[in-house]
Short mmCIF file of C-alpha atoms in Angstrom, two decimals:
data_model
loop_
_atom_site.label_atom_id
_atom_site.label_comp_id
_atom_site.label_asym_id
_atom_site.label_seq_id
_atom_site.Cartn_x
_atom_site.Cartn_y
_atom_site.Cartn_z
CA MET A 729 129.76 87.21 88.54
CA LYS A 730 132.04 89.11 90.89
CA PHE A 731 130.51 90.16 94.21
CA GLY A 732 133.62 91.61 95.87
CA ILE A 733 133.25 95.09 97.37
CA ASP A 734 135.49 97.74 95.76
CA ARG A 735 135.56 101.49 95.75
CA PRO A 736 132.64 103.06 93.86
CA GLU A 737 133.39 103.39 90.17
CA GLY A 738 134.54 106.90 89.32
CA LEU A 739 135.60 107.82 92.87
CA HIS A 740 139.29 107.87 91.91
CA ASP A 741 138.42 110.58 89.33
CA THR A 742 136.67 112.75 91.92
CA PRO A 743 138.77 115.54 93.48
CA ARG A 744 138.82 115.52 97.27
CA GLU A 745 137.28 119.01 97.43
CA VAL A 746 134.10 117.79 95.73
CA LEU A 747 132.98 115.78 98.77
CA ASN A 748 132.42 118.79 101.02
CA TRP A 749 129.95 120.01 103.66
CA LYS A 750 127.96 122.17 101.18
CA LEU A 751 127.20 119.12 99.06
CA PHE A 752 126.31 116.94 102.03
CA TRP A 753 124.15 119.61 103.67
CA SER A 754 122.13 120.23 100.51
CA THR A 755 121.61 116.55 99.74
CA ALA A 756 120.82 115.77 103.39
CA VAL A 757 117.94 118.28 103.44
CA PHE A 758 116.39 116.84 100.29
CA GLY A 759 117.29 113.31 101.32
CA LEU A 760 115.51 113.59 104.66
CA LEU A 761 112.33 114.53 102.77
CA GLY A 762 111.78 110.80 102.43
CA ALA A 763 110.69 110.82 106.07
CA SER A 764 107.37 112.34 104.97
CA ARG A 765 106.26 109.07 103.37
CA GLY A 766 107.56 106.93 106.19
CA LEU A 767 105.83 109.06 108.80
CA ASP A 768 102.49 108.57 107.12
CA GLU A 769 102.92 104.87 106.39
CA GLY A 770 103.87 104.26 110.03
CA LEU A 771 101.46 106.68 111.71
CA VAL A 772 98.30 105.87 109.82
CA GLY A 773 98.52 102.12 110.44
CA GLY A 774 98.93 102.63 114.17
CA MET A 775 96.40 105.48 114.26
CA VAL A 776 93.53 103.40 112.88
CA SER A 777 94.36 100.57 115.32
CA LEU A 778 94.10 102.82 118.41
CA GLN A 779 90.84 102.48 120.33
CA SER A 780 90.48 106.26 120.71
CA PHE A 781 90.51 106.70 116.92
CA LYS A 782 88.12 103.78 116.34
CA ASP A 783 85.64 105.24 118.82
CA GLU A 784 85.85 108.81 117.49
CA PHE A 785 85.38 107.81 113.84
CA HIS A 786 83.11 104.78 114.49
CA LEU A 787 85.39 102.31 112.72
CA ASN A 788 83.75 99.34 114.44
CA ALA A 789 80.27 100.17 113.13
CA GLY A 790 78.60 98.25 110.30
CA SER A 791 79.54 95.07 108.47
CA ALA A 792 83.09 93.75 108.06
CA THR A 793 83.07 94.91 104.42
CA HIS A 794 81.96 98.42 105.42
CA GLN A 795 84.62 98.61 108.12
CA ALA A 796 87.31 97.51 105.62
CA SER A 797 86.10 100.18 103.16
CA VAL A 798 86.23 103.04 105.70
CA LEU A 799 89.63 101.85 106.95
CA SER A 800 91.10 101.68 103.45
CA ASN A 801 89.66 105.13 102.54
CA ILE A 802 91.35 106.79 105.50
CA THR A 803 94.68 105.00 105.11
CA SER A 804 94.88 105.45 101.33
CA MET A 805 93.84 109.11 101.03
CA VAL A 806 97.43 110.39 101.28
CA GLN A 807 98.37 108.06 98.41
CA LEU A 808 95.47 109.43 96.34
CA GLY A 809 96.63 113.01 96.96
CA SER A 810 100.20 111.96 96.21
CA ILE A 811 99.22 110.83 92.70
CA VAL A 812 98.14 114.39 91.92
CA GLY A 813 101.08 115.86 93.83
CA ALA A 814 103.67 113.83 91.93
CA PHE A 815 102.27 115.08 88.60
CA LEU A 816 101.99 118.65 89.90
CA ALA A 817 105.70 118.51 90.76
CA PHE A 818 106.51 118.26 87.02
CA PHE A 819 105.06 121.73 86.36
CA LEU A 820 106.43 123.32 89.52
CA CYS A 821 109.98 121.93 89.21
CA ASP A 822 110.40 123.27 85.67
CA ARG A 823 108.52 126.55 86.27
CA LEU A 824 109.58 127.52 89.80
CA GLY A 825 112.72 125.47 90.36
CA ARG A 826 113.56 122.77 92.87
CA ILE A 827 113.78 125.05 95.93
CA ARG A 828 110.45 126.84 95.41
CA THR A 829 108.80 123.48 94.81
CA LEU A 830 110.16 122.29 98.16
CA GLN A 831 108.64 125.32 99.89
CA THR A 832 105.28 124.77 98.19
CA LEU A 833 105.05 121.13 99.21
CA CYS A 834 105.96 121.95 102.82
CA LEU A 835 103.02 124.36 103.03
CA LEU A 836 100.59 121.76 101.63
CA TRP A 837 101.92 119.09 103.99
CA LEU A 838 101.62 121.45 106.97
CA VAL A 839 98.10 122.68 106.21
CA GLY A 840 96.84 119.17 105.47
CA PHE A 841 97.74 117.76 108.87
CA ILE A 842 96.48 120.82 110.72
CA ILE A 843 93.11 119.98 109.15
CA VAL A 844 93.51 116.34 110.24
CA VAL A 845 94.16 117.05 113.93
CA VAL A 846 91.12 119.36 114.22
CA SER A 847 88.73 116.96 112.43
CA HIS A 848 86.91 115.84 115.65
CA GLY A 849 85.25 112.70 114.30
CA ASN A 850 84.35 114.20 110.92
CA VAL A 851 85.36 111.54 108.36
CA PRO A 852 85.05 113.82 105.25
CA GLN A 853 87.28 116.41 106.98
CA ILE A 854 90.02 113.93 107.86
CA LEU A 855 89.88 112.60 104.29
CA ALA A 856 90.23 116.16 102.91
CA GLY A 857 93.14 116.94 105.23
CA ARG A 858 94.97 113.76 104.32
CA PHE A 859 94.38 114.42 100.60
CA ILE A 860 95.86 117.95 100.84
CA ALA A 861 98.84 116.65 102.81
CA GLY A 862 99.21 113.93 100.17
CA LEU A 863 99.70 116.60 97.50
CA GLY A 864 102.82 117.77 99.32
CA ILE A 865 104.07 114.29 100.24
CA GLY A 866 103.69 113.15 96.63
CA MET A 867 105.83 116.04 95.44
CA THR A 868 108.67 115.01 97.78
CA THR A 869 109.24 111.78 95.83
CA VAL A 870 109.90 113.78 92.65
CA VAL A 871 111.80 116.82 93.88
CA GLY A 872 113.91 114.98 96.51
CA PRO A 873 115.64 112.40 94.26
CA MET A 874 115.71 114.91 91.37
CA TYR A 875 117.59 117.53 93.37
CA ILE A 876 120.08 114.99 94.72
CA ALA A 877 120.69 113.49 91.26
CA GLU A 878 121.34 116.94 89.80
CA VAL A 879 123.88 118.06 92.42
CA ALA A 880 125.57 114.75 93.37
CA PRO A 881 128.91 113.72 91.82
CA ARG A 882 128.40 110.58 89.77
CA SER A 883 130.75 108.54 91.98
CA VAL A 884 128.45 108.86 95.02
CA ARG A 885 125.08 109.55 93.36
CA GLY A 886 123.65 106.21 94.44
CA MET A 887 124.72 106.67 98.05
CA LEU A 888 123.34 110.22 98.30
CA THR A 889 120.06 109.38 96.52
CA ASN A 890 119.55 106.53 98.95
CA ILE A 891 119.55 108.98 101.84
CA PHE A 892 116.02 109.67 100.60
CA ALA A 893 115.13 105.98 100.44
CA GLY A 894 116.56 105.39 103.93
CA SER A 895 114.73 108.37 105.34
CA VAL A 896 111.41 106.71 104.52
CA TYR A 897 112.15 104.30 107.36
CA LEU A 898 113.58 106.98 109.62
CA GLY A 899 110.11 108.49 109.39
CA ALA A 900 108.44 105.08 109.82
CA THR A 901 110.51 104.36 112.94
CA ILE A 902 109.58 107.70 114.51
CA ALA A 903 105.95 106.97 113.63
CA PHE A 904 105.94 103.46 115.09
CA PHE A 905 107.47 104.63 118.37
CA SER A 906 105.07 107.58 118.54
CA ASN A 907 102.07 105.26 118.19
CA TRP A 908 103.44 102.77 120.69
CA ARG A 909 104.16 105.41 123.36
CA ALA A 910 100.74 106.99 122.80
CA SER A 911 99.04 103.61 123.28
CA VAL A 912 100.96 103.05 126.53
CA ASN A 913 100.87 106.53 128.09
CA LEU A 914 97.61 108.09 126.89
CA SER A 915 94.10 106.98 127.73
CA ASN A 916 91.87 105.16 125.23
CA ASN A 917 89.19 107.69 126.15
CA SER A 918 91.29 110.70 125.07
CA ARG A 919 91.52 111.84 121.44
CA TRP A 920 95.09 112.94 122.21
CA GLN A 921 96.05 109.26 122.00
CA TRP A 922 95.83 109.46 118.19
CA VAL A 923 96.27 113.24 117.74
CA ALA A 924 99.62 113.60 119.56
CA PRO A 925 101.59 111.38 117.11
CA GLN A 926 100.23 113.40 114.15
CA PHE A 927 102.17 116.46 115.34
CA ALA A 928 105.29 114.73 113.99
CA HIS A 929 103.97 115.63 110.50
CA ILE A 930 103.43 119.27 111.47
CA GLY A 931 106.89 119.51 113.05
CA PHE A 932 108.69 117.93 110.08
CA ALA A 933 106.85 120.10 107.52
CA ALA A 934 107.74 123.30 109.39
CA PHE A 935 111.33 122.08 109.84
CA PHE A 936 111.87 121.55 106.10
CA LEU A 937 110.19 124.85 105.25
CA VAL A 938 112.78 126.68 107.37
CA LEU A 939 115.71 124.65 105.98
CA SER A 940 114.62 125.34 102.38
CA PHE A 941 116.01 128.87 102.72
CA THR A 942 119.54 127.54 103.43
CA ILE A 943 120.21 125.51 100.27
CA PRO A 944 121.09 126.50 96.68
CA GLU A 945 119.27 125.83 93.41
CA THR A 946 120.74 123.15 91.11
CA PRO A 947 123.16 124.05 88.29
CA ARG A 948 121.15 121.91 85.87
CA TYR A 949 117.99 123.94 86.54
CA TYR A 950 119.91 127.16 85.81
CA THR A 951 121.15 125.58 82.57
CA ILE A 952 117.59 124.74 81.50
CA GLN A 953 116.65 128.38 82.15
CA GLY A 954 119.58 129.58 80.02
CA LYS A 955 121.39 131.10 83.02
CA HIS A 956 124.77 129.58 82.18
CA GLU A 957 126.91 131.86 84.32
CA MET A 958 124.76 131.16 87.38
CA ALA A 959 124.92 127.42 86.59
CA GLU A 960 128.72 127.48 86.42
CA LYS A 961 128.99 129.51 89.60
CA ALA A 962 126.52 127.25 91.46
CA LEU A 963 128.40 124.11 90.38
CA GLY A 964 131.76 125.56 91.42
CA ASN A 965 130.28 126.48 94.80
CA LEU A 966 128.80 123.00 95.33
CA ARG A 967 132.01 121.27 94.25
CA ASN A 968 134.20 123.68 96.25
CA LEU A 969 136.39 124.17 93.16
CA ASP A 970 137.24 127.11 90.92
CA THR A 971 135.03 127.24 87.84
CA SER A 972 138.15 126.85 85.65
CA HIS A 973 138.98 123.46 87.19
CA PRO A 974 138.93 120.61 84.60
CA TYR A 975 136.41 118.63 86.68
CA ILE A 976 133.95 121.58 86.66
CA GLN A 977 134.49 122.32 82.98
CA ALA A 978 133.96 118.68 81.97
CA GLU A 979 130.72 118.51 83.97
CA ILE A 980 129.43 121.83 82.61
CA ILE A 981 130.25 120.82 79.04
CA GLY A 982 128.45 117.50 79.52
CA ILE A 983 125.31 119.25 80.86
CA ARG A 984 125.27 121.85 78.07
CA ASN A 985 125.95 119.35 75.30
CA GLN A 986 123.11 117.11 76.41
CA LEU A 987 120.68 120.04 76.68
CA GLU A 988 121.71 121.32 73.22
CA ARG A 989 121.19 117.87 71.70
CA GLU A 990 117.77 117.62 73.30
CA GLN A 991 116.74 121.13 72.22
CA GLU A 992 117.91 120.49 68.66
CA ALA A 993 115.95 117.25 68.50
CA SER A 994 112.78 118.87 69.87
CA ARG A 995 112.91 122.24 68.08
CA GLY A 996 109.55 123.27 66.63
CA VAL A 997 107.42 120.77 68.56
CA SER A 998 104.18 121.73 70.33
CA ARG A 999 103.60 122.07 74.05
CA TRP A 1000 102.86 118.33 74.14
CA GLY A 1001 106.18 117.61 72.48
CA LYS A 1002 107.84 116.33 75.64
CA LEU A 1003 105.15 113.74 76.18
CA ARG A 1004 105.36 112.57 72.55
CA GLU A 1005 109.13 112.52 72.85
CA LEU A 1006 108.79 110.33 75.91
CA LEU A 1007 106.43 107.87 74.20
CA LEU A 1008 107.68 107.79 70.59
CA ILE A 1009 111.47 107.68 70.90
CA PRO A 1010 112.61 104.08 71.61
CA ALA A 1011 115.34 105.08 74.09
CA ASN A 1012 112.83 107.07 76.13
CA ARG A 1013 110.25 104.29 75.97
CA TYR A 1014 112.81 101.93 77.47
CA ARG A 1015 113.49 104.46 80.24
CA LEU A 1016 109.76 104.75 80.88
CA MET A 1017 109.42 100.95 80.94
CA LEU A 1018 112.13 100.71 83.61
CA GLY A 1019 110.37 103.31 85.74
CA VAL A 1020 106.89 101.80 85.27
CA MET A 1021 107.85 98.18 85.92
CA SER A 1022 109.98 99.05 88.96
CA GLN A 1023 106.93 100.69 90.54
CA VAL A 1024 104.44 97.96 89.59
CA LEU A 1025 106.61 95.05 90.71
CA GLY A 1026 108.00 96.84 93.77
CA GLN A 1027 104.65 98.03 95.10
CA TRP A 1028 102.89 94.68 94.63
CA SER A 1029 105.70 92.72 96.30
CA GLY A 1030 103.88 93.43 99.57
CA ALA A 1031 106.52 95.38 101.50
CA ASN A 1032 104.70 98.71 101.71
CA SER A 1033 101.49 96.95 102.71
CA ILE A 1034 103.35 95.25 105.54
CA THR A 1035 104.65 98.65 106.72
CA ILE A 1036 101.22 100.31 106.60
CA TYR A 1037 99.33 97.39 108.13
CA ALA A 1038 102.21 96.19 110.32
CA THR A 1039 100.14 95.93 113.50
CA GLN A 1040 97.52 93.77 111.75
CA PHE A 1041 100.15 91.49 110.19
CA PHE A 1042 101.92 90.96 113.51
CA GLY A 1043 98.55 89.94 114.91
CA VAL A 1044 98.13 87.50 112.03
CA VAL A 1045 101.42 85.71 112.80
CA GLY A 1046 100.83 85.39 116.53
CA LYS A 1047 101.33 88.69 118.38
CA SER A 1048 98.51 89.52 120.81
CA GLY A 1049 97.67 92.77 122.56
CA GLU A 1050 97.68 96.20 120.90
CA SER A 1051 100.79 97.43 122.73
CA GLU A 1052 102.74 94.25 121.85
CA LYS A 1053 101.85 94.56 118.17
CA LEU A 1054 102.78 98.25 118.09
CA PHE A 1055 106.13 97.51 119.76
CA ALA A 1056 106.82 94.77 117.20
CA SER A 1057 106.14 97.42 114.53
CA CYS A 1058 108.75 99.66 116.20
CA ILE A 1059 111.34 96.91 115.80
CA LEU A 1060 110.35 96.54 112.13
CA GLY A 1061 110.92 100.27 111.64
CA ILE A 1062 114.39 100.07 113.20
CA VAL A 1063 115.33 97.03 111.09
CA LYS A 1064 114.25 98.77 107.87
CA MET A 1065 115.91 102.08 108.76
CA VAL A 1066 119.27 100.51 109.71
CA SER A 1067 119.36 98.20 106.70
CA ALA A 1068 118.34 101.06 104.35
CA TYR A 1069 121.22 103.27 105.50
CA LEU A 1070 123.72 100.40 105.52
CA CYS A 1071 122.73 99.63 101.93
CA ALA A 1072 122.99 103.30 100.97
CA PHE A 1073 126.46 103.85 102.44
CA PHE A 1074 128.11 100.45 101.93
CA LEU A 1075 126.34 98.59 99.12
CA ILE A 1076 124.62 100.45 96.27
CA ASP A 1077 127.69 102.22 94.82
CA PHE A 1078 130.05 99.38 95.72
CA ILE A 1079 128.46 96.25 94.22
CA GLY A 1080 126.09 98.04 91.84
CA ARG A 1081 122.34 98.48 91.33
CA ARG A 1082 121.71 95.09 89.71
CA ARG A 1083 123.45 93.00 92.35
CA SER A 1084 121.77 94.86 95.21
CA LEU A 1085 118.42 94.33 93.52
CA TYR A 1086 119.07 90.59 93.01
CA MET A 1087 120.05 90.10 96.64
CA GLY A 1088 117.18 92.15 98.04
CA ILE A 1089 114.42 90.53 95.96
CA SER A 1090 115.82 87.06 96.74
CA LEU A 1091 115.65 87.70 100.49
CA GLN A 1092 112.14 89.10 100.14
CA THR A 1093 110.95 86.10 98.11
CA ILE A 1094 112.29 83.53 100.59
CA SER A 1095 110.73 85.39 103.53
CA LEU A 1096 107.31 85.76 101.92
CA MET A 1097 107.21 82.10 100.83
CA TYR A 1098 108.01 80.95 104.38
CA ILE A 1099 105.20 83.08 105.87
CA ALA A 1100 102.70 81.94 103.23
CA ILE A 1101 103.51 78.27 103.83
CA TYR A 1102 103.38 78.68 107.62
CA LEU A 1103 100.00 80.45 107.56
CA GLY A 1104 98.60 77.93 105.10
CA VAL A 1105 99.66 74.96 107.24
CA VAL A 1106 98.69 76.32 110.68
CA GLY A 1107 95.53 78.18 109.67
CA SER A 1108 94.15 81.53 110.80
CA GLU A 1109 91.69 79.97 113.26
CA THR A 1110 94.50 78.31 115.25
CA LEU A 1111 96.46 81.57 115.34
CA ALA A 1112 93.38 83.55 116.42
CA SER A 1113 92.64 81.13 119.25
CA GLY A 1114 96.21 81.25 120.53
CA LYS A 1115 96.15 77.48 121.16
CA MET A 1116 99.29 76.47 119.29
CA THR A 1117 101.55 73.46 119.75
CA PRO A 1118 105.20 74.14 120.66
CA SER A 1119 106.28 73.55 117.05
CA GLN A 1120 103.56 75.90 115.76
CA HIS A 1121 104.67 78.53 118.25
CA GLN A 1122 108.27 78.21 117.02
CA GLY A 1123 106.98 78.59 113.50
CA ALA A 1124 105.19 81.80 114.52
CA VAL A 1125 108.45 83.17 115.92
CA GLY A 1126 110.08 82.26 112.62
CA SER A 1127 107.34 84.11 110.71
CA ILE A 1128 107.92 87.25 112.75
CA ALA A 1129 111.64 86.96 112.00
CA MET A 1130 110.78 86.57 108.31
CA ILE A 1131 108.74 89.79 108.35
CA TYR A 1132 111.88 91.53 109.60
CA LEU A 1133 114.04 89.75 106.99
CA SER A 1134 111.64 90.74 104.21
CA GLY A 1135 112.12 94.34 105.38
CA VAL A 1136 115.89 93.97 104.96
CA GLY A 1137 115.38 92.56 101.48
CA TRP A 1138 113.02 95.39 100.55
CA THR A 1139 115.42 98.14 101.62
CA MET A 1140 118.32 96.42 99.84
CA GLY A 1141 116.36 95.97 96.63
CA TRP A 1142 113.15 97.68 95.54
CA ASN A 1143 113.12 100.50 98.09
CA SER A 1144 116.49 101.76 96.83
CA PHE A 1145 115.85 101.10 93.16
CA GLN A 1146 112.43 102.77 92.91
CA TYR A 1147 114.10 106.14 93.62
CA LEU A 1148 117.48 105.44 92.00
CA VAL A 1149 115.84 104.56 88.68
CA ASN A 1150 114.46 108.11 88.43
CA ALA A 1151 117.76 109.60 89.54
CA ASP A 1152 119.79 107.59 87.02
CA ILE A 1153 117.92 107.26 83.73
CA TRP A 1154 116.32 110.52 82.56
CA PRO A 1155 117.86 113.06 80.18
CA LEU A 1156 117.88 116.61 81.49
CA ARG A 1157 114.97 117.91 79.39
CA LEU A 1158 112.66 115.03 80.39
CA ARG A 1159 113.76 114.58 84.00
CA ALA A 1160 110.88 116.47 85.60
CA LEU A 1161 108.23 114.93 83.33
CA GLY A 1162 109.60 111.38 83.47
CA SER A 1163 110.11 111.44 87.24
CA SER A 1164 106.63 112.86 87.79
CA LEU A 1165 104.91 110.24 85.64
CA VAL A 1166 106.78 107.38 87.30
CA MET A 1167 106.04 108.68 90.79
CA CYS A 1168 102.38 109.21 89.84
CA LEU A 1169 102.34 105.53 89.02
CA HIS A 1170 104.17 104.81 92.29
CA PHE A 1171 101.37 106.38 94.31
CA LEU A 1172 98.64 105.02 92.04
CA ASN A 1173 99.95 101.53 92.76
CA GLN A 1174 100.34 102.29 96.45
CA PHE A 1175 96.81 103.69 96.56
CA GLY A 1176 95.41 100.61 94.84
CA ASN A 1177 97.52 98.36 97.03
CA THR A 1178 96.45 100.05 100.26
CA LYS A 1179 92.80 99.96 99.19
CA ALA A 1180 93.02 96.33 98.08
CA VAL A 1181 94.89 94.74 101.00
CA PRO A 1182 91.96 94.69 103.52
CA ASP A 1183 89.75 93.06 100.86
CA MET A 1184 92.55 90.71 99.75
CA LEU A 1185 92.95 89.52 103.34
CA LEU A 1186 89.22 88.75 103.42
CA ALA A 1187 89.11 87.06 100.00
CA LEU A 1188 92.49 85.28 99.85
CA GLN A 1189 93.06 84.96 103.59
CA SER A 1190 96.44 85.86 105.04
CA TYR A 1191 98.40 83.00 103.46
CA GLY A 1192 96.98 83.87 100.02
CA PHE A 1193 98.15 87.46 100.30
CA PHE A 1194 101.72 86.42 101.17
CA ALA A 1195 101.72 83.78 98.41
CA PHE A 1196 100.63 86.45 95.90
CA SER A 1197 103.45 88.76 97.04
CA ALA A 1198 106.00 85.93 96.77
CA ALA A 1199 104.88 85.20 93.20
CA VAL A 1200 105.35 88.87 92.25
CA SER A 1201 108.86 88.76 93.72
CA LEU A 1202 109.76 85.70 91.63
CA ILE A 1203 108.60 87.46 88.46
CA SER A 1204 110.68 90.48 89.53
CA LEU A 1205 113.91 88.45 89.57
CA ILE A 1206 113.39 87.43 85.93
CA TRP A 1207 112.62 91.01 84.88
CA VAL A 1208 115.72 92.41 86.61
CA TRP A 1209 117.97 89.77 85.01
CA PHE A 1210 116.84 90.68 81.49
CA PHE A 1211 116.01 94.40 81.49
CA VAL A 1212 117.82 96.36 84.23
CA PRO A 1213 121.19 97.88 83.18
CA GLU A 1214 124.00 98.66 85.60
CA LEU A 1215 124.17 102.44 86.11
CA ALA A 1216 126.47 102.73 89.13
CA GLY A 1217 129.26 105.27 88.59
CA ARG A 1218 127.91 106.62 85.28
CA SER A 1219 127.36 110.32 84.66
CA LEU A 1220 123.74 111.33 84.04
CA GLU A 1221 124.60 112.55 80.56
CA SER A 1222 126.31 109.28 79.52
CA THR A 1223 123.08 107.26 79.68
CA ASP A 1224 122.04 108.54 76.22
CA SER A 1225 124.43 106.14 74.48
CA LEU A 1226 123.34 103.26 76.74
CA PHE A 1227 119.61 103.59 76.02
CA SER A 1228 120.26 104.10 72.30
CA LEU A 1229 121.27 100.42 72.06
CA PRO A 1230 118.74 97.82 70.79
CA TRP A 1231 116.29 97.01 73.60
CA TYR A 1232 117.51 93.43 74.03
CA GLN A 1233 121.09 94.61 74.68
CA VAL A 1234 120.46 97.40 77.21
CA GLY A 1235 119.98 95.28 80.31
CA ARG A 1236 122.38 92.39 79.73
CA GLN A 1237 125.21 94.00 77.71
CA GLY A 1238 124.68 97.76 77.90
CA HIS A 1239 127.41 98.47 80.44
CA LYS A 1240 130.02 96.90 78.12
CA LEU A 1241 128.69 98.07 74.76
CA ALA A 1242 128.11 101.70 75.82
CA PRO A 1243 130.71 102.63 78.47
CA ASP A 1244 130.72 106.01 80.19
CA THR A 1245 132.85 108.41 78.09
CA ASP A 1246 132.65 111.37 80.46
CA THR A 1247 135.58 109.99 82.48
CA LEU A 1248 137.69 110.21 79.33
CA GLN A 1249 136.66 113.86 78.92
CA ILE A 1250 137.75 114.64 82.46
CA HIS A 1251 141.11 113.00 81.81
CA GLU A 1252 141.51 114.98 78.56
CA HIS A 1253 140.76 118.26 80.36
CA GLU A 1254 143.23 117.35 83.10
CA LYS A 1255 145.91 116.53 80.49
CA ASP A 1256 145.28 119.82 78.68
CA ALA A 1257 145.45 121.77 81.95
CA SER A 1258 148.69 120.00 82.93
CA ALA A 1259 150.22 120.70 79.50
CA ILE A 1260 149.33 124.40 79.70
CA GLU A 1261 150.75 124.62 83.21
CA ALA A 1262 153.99 122.94 82.05
CA GLN A 1263 154.30 125.39 79.17
CA HIS A 1264 153.87 128.34 81.54
CA MET A 1265 156.56 126.97 83.84
CA GLU A 1266 158.93 126.40 80.90
CA HIS A 1267 158.28 129.93 79.64
CA ALA A 1268 158.91 131.33 83.15
CA ARG A 1269 162.30 129.55 83.28
#
């Protein structure tokens, strides 16, 4: 297997004008939406660890089981709202378009956190506010990658989609630093210690609402609506090319042909036809399997739990003092953010989806196994007492390093793939429905994971939790090897032939048996245009 880094496949076929500021501005706005998830994952973990929040909402009252239940309810409520929001995005994206959906989710996100900051110790109110905000945050995971996939040239689709994945940890880093500075500079007796960091949500939601009025709708949405002239004009504007250019014509023809094939196949079906189409056609079932398994395996590999409960986990492996644990979380946020963007810009489109996934899951597995073994050998009582031998202390430092390394593996592997899979696999007619269902499952798993982790730490102890996550990662490597096809550099429309192969050939041999034919179409259009131009010149002479 070749691991050398080359230019992204298809980049040599991409005219220079295509990679322009209009494209990068539009994809940056939708890409930065990923910060919404990261903000919440980072803020809520630190928020519930702050003494001011514990006192206001009485988190230290009752039995250990009761405390774990209240804690998990508050932390997981955004995930619960996001399940509904991700499904709601399916209806809004197809009915209102990608831009109007963005504006709707920003309003929900904004209103939800206004309710949170004025809750004043009322647990049902903070749960309601976080649920409403979750509706908007859940929609970001559908509309963000969808928009980018529909406007990005195939040669850099992976890189641009991963702006969204990287932005999750931009948001988490901002959140971690906000919590840390609040714990240092604001009094434990002031509710502003936990309220002030929450204004990051309000600021980001308002920011994206304003920016939504500066970006265009996608050509593929116009095509679905039958507005073909607007679709052609929008694509020419995004690509910075005349609509008669061979590159534009080849892309437009590919979009229209796929939509016509889909409409012909589904003509006369009921309103539930799309769902039946998704479940009954083998190619679509394989697509759905890829989306479902990537969410199940990725979410239960433990990485998101470590982000949400970072302060608790740093305490488990030897950090003491609230400020010290929050600062260690800040470093984790920086590590994940930097590695996510490095992977997006220098890895995903260069060595491919499969190889990045192999490398990332392998790093994650090694890290989790080390931590599980260390915690099992040393024991939680020794760590809690702080009375460790020099070798045990060195092992604790190694465990902290492994938490950081697992973050690198996560951003290189599952974090990128869980969004790329939705961007890469779906046909145009099913993109909104398929993406919504997969992201509903994403948040359902995250909700269950967030709810379960406090109880898992009580039942399995810390070493058991990390051993469980390592086992999931090992299973993931086998699944990737057999089922995940390489989609780097392919056009969205070319995946039909790939997923039409027998299921046992898609992952291992699909790239060879069903190559991308859209490149050939572009070359044919370019040859035809060159021939016509030569004839005109000959006639002029």
